[in-house]
Phi, psi and omega in degrees: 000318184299304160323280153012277168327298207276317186305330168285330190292309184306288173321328168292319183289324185296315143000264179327327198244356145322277170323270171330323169280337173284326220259008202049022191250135194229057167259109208280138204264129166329103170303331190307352207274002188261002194059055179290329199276129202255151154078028160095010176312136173251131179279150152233152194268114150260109189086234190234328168260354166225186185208165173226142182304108152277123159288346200307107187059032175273334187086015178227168183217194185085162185289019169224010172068038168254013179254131161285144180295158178289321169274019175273297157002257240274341195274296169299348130331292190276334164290135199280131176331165162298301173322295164317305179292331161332284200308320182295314178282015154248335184240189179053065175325313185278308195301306180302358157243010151275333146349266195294350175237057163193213205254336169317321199309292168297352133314285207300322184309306190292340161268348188283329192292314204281336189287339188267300150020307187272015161255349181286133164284159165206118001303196184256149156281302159245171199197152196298010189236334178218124185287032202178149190291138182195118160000297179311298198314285221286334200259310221271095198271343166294344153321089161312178185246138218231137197277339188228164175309150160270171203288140171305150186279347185234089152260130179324310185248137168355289187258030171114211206244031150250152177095182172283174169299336213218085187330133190313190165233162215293313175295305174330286180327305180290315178304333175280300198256331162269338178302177171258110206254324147188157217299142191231087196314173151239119238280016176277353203075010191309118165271177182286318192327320195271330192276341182276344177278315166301351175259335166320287177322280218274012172272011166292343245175342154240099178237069210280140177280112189269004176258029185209165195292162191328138144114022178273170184209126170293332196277161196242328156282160167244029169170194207278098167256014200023076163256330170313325168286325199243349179104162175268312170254182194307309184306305224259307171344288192288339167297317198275328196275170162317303211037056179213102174077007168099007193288180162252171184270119187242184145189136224298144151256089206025058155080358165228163199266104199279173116295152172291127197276155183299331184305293204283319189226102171273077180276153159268091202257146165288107154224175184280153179327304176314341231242110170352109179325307199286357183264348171289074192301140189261150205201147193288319178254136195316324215245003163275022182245036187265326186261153174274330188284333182285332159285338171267330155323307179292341169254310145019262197288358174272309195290303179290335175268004157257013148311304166323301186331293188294312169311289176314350167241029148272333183278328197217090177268350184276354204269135172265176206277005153293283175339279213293324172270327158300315186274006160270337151247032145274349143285313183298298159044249137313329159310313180295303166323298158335294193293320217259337173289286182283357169228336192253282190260019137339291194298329199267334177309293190099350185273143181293347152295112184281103159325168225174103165257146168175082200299006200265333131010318181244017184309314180288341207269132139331089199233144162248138181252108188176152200189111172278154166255150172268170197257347187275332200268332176293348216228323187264354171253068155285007208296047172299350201260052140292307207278116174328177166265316167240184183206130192250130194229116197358093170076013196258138165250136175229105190303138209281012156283332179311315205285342185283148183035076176212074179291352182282330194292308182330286199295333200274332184235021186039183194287327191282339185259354162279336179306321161297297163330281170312335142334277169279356185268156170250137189292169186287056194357098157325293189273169194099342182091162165040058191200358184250149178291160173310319211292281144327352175278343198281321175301341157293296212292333176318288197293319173325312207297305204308332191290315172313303182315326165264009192024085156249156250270157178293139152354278181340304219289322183305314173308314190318289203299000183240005170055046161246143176295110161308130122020131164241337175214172190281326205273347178286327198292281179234163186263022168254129164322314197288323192290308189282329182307338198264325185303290186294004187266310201269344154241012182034348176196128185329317187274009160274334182323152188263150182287330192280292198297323156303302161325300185316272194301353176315131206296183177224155168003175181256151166067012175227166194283347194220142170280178181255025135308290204318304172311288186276357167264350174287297189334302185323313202297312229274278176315040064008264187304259232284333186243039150291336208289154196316285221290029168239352171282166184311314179290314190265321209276060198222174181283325202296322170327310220264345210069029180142179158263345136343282189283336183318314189308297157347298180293297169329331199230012161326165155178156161324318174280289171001298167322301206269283162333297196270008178211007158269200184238339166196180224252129147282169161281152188216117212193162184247344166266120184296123238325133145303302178232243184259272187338310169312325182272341180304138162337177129264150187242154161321129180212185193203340190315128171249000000 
C-alpha cells in the first residue's frame, strides 16, 4: 500500500511539471485542477502544493480515496454495472411479468427509488458562487444547487490540466455537432405528446435568471408545485383564479374551456410585440404562449382543476373557495406526479418493470422529503432535438416558423385533435448529435455559455461521480467517426470534454432515445425531486391532504388519458409512444370511451 502511495504521488508531480513546462508558466499549479480524489472523495488545497482527499464515509481510504474498504470489496463484487442492470431491467419480458403481477413488484420498486435516490445529496452541497461547504450554499434558494464543485478558478486550462487552452466556440460547436442534417426518429417510439410534456413539466422548476450572473433561479420553488399552472408567486395566483367555488379563471369558445386571453386577466406573459391581444392567452407560467402544444397542456389542467373543483364541492359543501382551491391543487400535484412516475418515465426508462407511484414505499426508508434543483440537472434536460421539422395536424403540415406564437391552431383544431396529432407524430432522437432543429440551437449554444460562465466540471468527471467508467476516447465515446474525430480536434483530450455537449452527443443505448449518461445521471435527479414533494411523506400522503377518499382516489387512478378524456368532448388516441399497432393507427372517432 505504501508503493501504491508514493507512486500516485510521483505521478501527480510528473503531471505538474508536465504542465508548468508546456504551458511556460512557473506558477504553482492547484492540485485539485487535476481531480485526484476518486469516489466521491472531496480535495481540499493544503498550503500552496499540496492537497488532501476527504474520504469520509465514501467507503474508500488512501491518499486519493482509491482503495476500497473490505464490505466496499465484497459491494463491488457483487454489484452489477449501470450497463448491466440496463440491460437486465429491459429484457426478459416472462420474468418481468411474473414481477409485475406479484407482492415483489413494490421490492424491486422500492430499490430502483432509493438506489437512484442516494446519489442526490440531501441537503444540497455546492452551488455555482461556492466550491466548498457553505451556509450560503444550503439557505440562498436563488442559487441552483450544483452536484460537483466548479472547476478552480486558477486551473491552467479551462477544464483543469487537460485539453486545449482555449474551448472551441459554442455556435461553432452547435452548428458542427448539433445541427440537423436530417430528422432522425427515435427509434424507442417517443411522440411530441411526450416532447411537449417535457417542456411543460419541467417549466415548474427550471426557470434560471438571465438577468443576473450564471447559475441563479427565477423559481421560489425547487421541485413540482405546479406554478406553471397557478403562477409563481401569490400576485399572479389571484390574478388567475376565479375566487369563485375554488376554479381558475377561463373563457368559454363554442361551449369549451379556454384559458383567458391577457385582455381579461393581465398576467405578464412573453409574446412578440405584434401578436395580437385577443390571441394572448394568459397561462401561469409567462412563457407558454410560445408553443401550441404548451397551451393545450395548459388548458388541460385548467379544465381539470375546475373539474376537481366542481366533485368537492359536491363532497364538501360547507369548503369555501380557499379550501376548495388548495386542496385541488394538491390533487392536480398528485396527479402529476402520478403520470409522470408511471407513464413519461415508465416510457423514457424502457423498462419492464412496471413504475409504481406509491410513496408508502419509502415510509420505512431513509428519506428526506425535500428538494434542490441542481444546475447539472437543469442543463442535461435540454432535450431539443425532440422537436420536428413541421408539425402535421389533421391533414395540416405547419412548418415550425408557422407554429411559434400561434394560440389560433389551439382554438382552430381544439384540444382532442392536437392531442391526437401529437400522439402519433414522432419526436426526435435526443442523443447522438446532428438532431437539433436550426431553430433551437441557440439554446444549446446558451447552456454552453452558462456552463462555462459557471465552470462546470468535464463530462468524465460526471461519469465518476454517477459510478459509470470514463471515457478513454472520443471514438469510444461516439459511434459516429466524423463526431469523434471533429471532438477531438476541437478538444484535444477526452477528459476535456464539456458536460452539456458530452450528454448531447454521446452515442446512444442500441434503440434508444438517450445515450447513458443522459439515463443515469437524469434519474437520480428526477426521482429525487418527484417523491421528495411534501405531499408524498407520511404527514401529507392520507385522503384527508385530498379532501376525502374521493379525491385521494383521484390522484391514485390518474392517468394520461383521464387526463385528456374527462375533459374533452371525445376521446383521441392518446400516448406518450406513437401507435403500436393497427388498431392504434386507425383515426379516432368521437368517443367518450376510457
Amino acid at each position: 500500500m505504501k508503493d501504491c502511495s508514493l507512486l500516485s504521488t510521483c505521478v501527480f508531480l510528473l503531471l505538474l511539471l508536465e504542465i508548468t513546462a508546456s504551458s511556460g508558466d512557473t506558477r504553482v499549479v492547484n492540485p485539485c485542477c487535476h481531480y485526484p480524489c476518486q469516489n466521491t472523495g472531496v480535495c481540499v488545497r493544503i498550503g500552496t502544493e499540496s492537497y488532501s482527499c476527504d474520504c469520509t464515509r465514501t467507503g474508500f481510504y488512501g491518499e486519493n480515496c482509491s482503495l476500497p474498504e473490505l464490505w466496499t470489496r465484497v459491494r463491488l463484487m457483487l454489484k452489477p454495472s449501470p450497463k448491466a442492470v440496463h440491460f437486465i431491467l429491459t429484457h426478459f419480458q416472462w420474468f418481468w411479468d411474473v414481477i409485475n403481477n406479484s407482492f415483489l413488484q413494490d421490492t424491486f420498486m422500492r430499490l430502483v427509488l432509493t438506489v437512484r435516490s442516494d446519489l442526490i445529496p440531501s441537503p444540497p452541497t455546492y452551488n455555482s458562487k461556492y466550491g466548498y461547504l457553505s451556509w450560503e450554499s444550503y439557505n440562498n434558494l436563488s442559487y441552483y444547487t450544483r452536484l460537483l464543485p466548479p472547476v478552480p478558478e486558477d486551473c491552467p486550462l479551462p477544464m483543469g490540466t487537460k485539453g486545449k487552452p482555449v474551448l472551441p466556440d459554442p455556435k461553432e460547436l452547435t452548428e458542427k455537432f448539433f445541427k440537423r442534417r436530417q430528422f432522425r426518429p427515435d427509434p424507442q417510439g417517443t411522440n411530441l405528446m411526450f416532447a411537449f410534456m417535457a417542456q411543460h413539466f419541467t417549466h415548474q422548476f427550471f426557470k434560471t435568471d438571465h438577468k443576473f450572473e450564471a447559475g441563479f433561479t427565477r423559481a421560489l420553488g425547487h421541485g413540482v408545485d405546479a406554478s406553471n399552472i397557478y403562477g409563481e408567486d401569490l400576485e399572479r395566483q389571484h390574478q388567475l383564479r376565479l375566487h369563485e367555488d375554488g376554479k381558475l379563471k377561463h373563457q368559454l369558445i363554442d361551449g369549451e374551456m379556454y384559458p383567458p386571453t391577457v385582455a381579461e386577466v393581465p398576467v405578464h406573459m412573453v409574446y412578440p410585440e405584434s401578436f395580437p391581444n385577443e390571441q394572448r392567452l394568459a397561462i401561469g407560467q409567462e412563457v407558454f404562449g410560445l408553443l401550441p402544444g404548451l397551451t393545450m397542456y395548459a388548458t388541460m389542467w385548467l379544465r381539470e382543476h375546475n373539474r376537481v373543483c366542481d366533485i368537492l364541492k359536491v363532497e364538501h359543501p360547507t369548503w369555501d373557495d380557499e379550501q376548495l382551491y388548495q386542496t385541488t391543487r394538491l390533487i392536480i400535484i398528485g396527479e402529476i406526479i402520478k403520470i409522470i412516475i408511471e407513464e413519461y418515465v415508465q416510457h423514457l426508462s424502457g423498462y419492464l418493470l412496471k413504475l409504481k407511484f406509491d410513496p408508502s414505499l419509502l415510509f420505512n426508508a431513509r428519506f428526506q422529503y425535500s428538494n434542490r434543483i441542481a444546475l447539472e440537472f437543469c442543463q442535461l434536460y435540454h432535450w431539443h432535438p425532440l422537436m420536428p421539422d413541421s408539425f402535421l395536424i389533421d391533414g395540416d403540415e405547419i412548418p415550425f416558423s408557422q407554429f411559434l406564437y400561434n394560440t389560433s391552431i389551439l382554438l382552430h383544431y381544439g384540444v382532442e385533435k392536437l392531442v391526437d396529432a401529437f400522439s402519433r407524430q414522432p419526436a426526435g432522437q435526443v442523443c447522438g448529435g446532428h438532431n437539433s432543429h436550426a431553430a433551437v440551437l441557440s439554446v444549446a449554444e446558451k447552456v454552453i455559455r452558462e456552463s462555462r460562465a459557471t465552470r462546470v466540471q468535464p463530462f468524465n468527471e460526471y461519469r465518476k461521480r454517477f459510478n459509470l467508467k470514463p471515457y478513454t476516447s472520443f471514438y469510444e465515446f461516439s459511434d459516429d467517426k466524423e463526431i469523434a474525430q471533429g471532438l477531438e480536434e476541437v478538444y484535444g483530450d477526452i477528459d476535456a470534454l464539456e458536460f452539456y455537449p458530452g450528454i448531447l452527443l454521446e452515442k446512444t443505448r442500441p434503440d434508444s432515445i438517450f445515450g447513458e449518461s443522459m439515463v443515469e445521471m437524469g434519474a437520480p435527479f428526477s426521482l429525487k425531486g418527484l417523491l421528495g414533494n411534501p405531499i408524498c411523506s407520511p404527514h401529507y400522503w392520507k385522503p384527508s391532504t385530498f379532501g376525502g377518499e374521493t379525491g385521494f382516489n383521484i390522484v391514485k387512478t390518474s392517468t394520461l388519458k383521464k387526463l385528456v378524456c374527462l375533459n374533452t368532448k371525445w376521446c383521441p388516441y392518446v400516448d406518450f409512444h406513437v401507435p403500436r399497432n393497427e388498431e392504434e393507427r386507425k383515426p379516432r372517432k368521437p368517443s367518450t370511451e376510457l
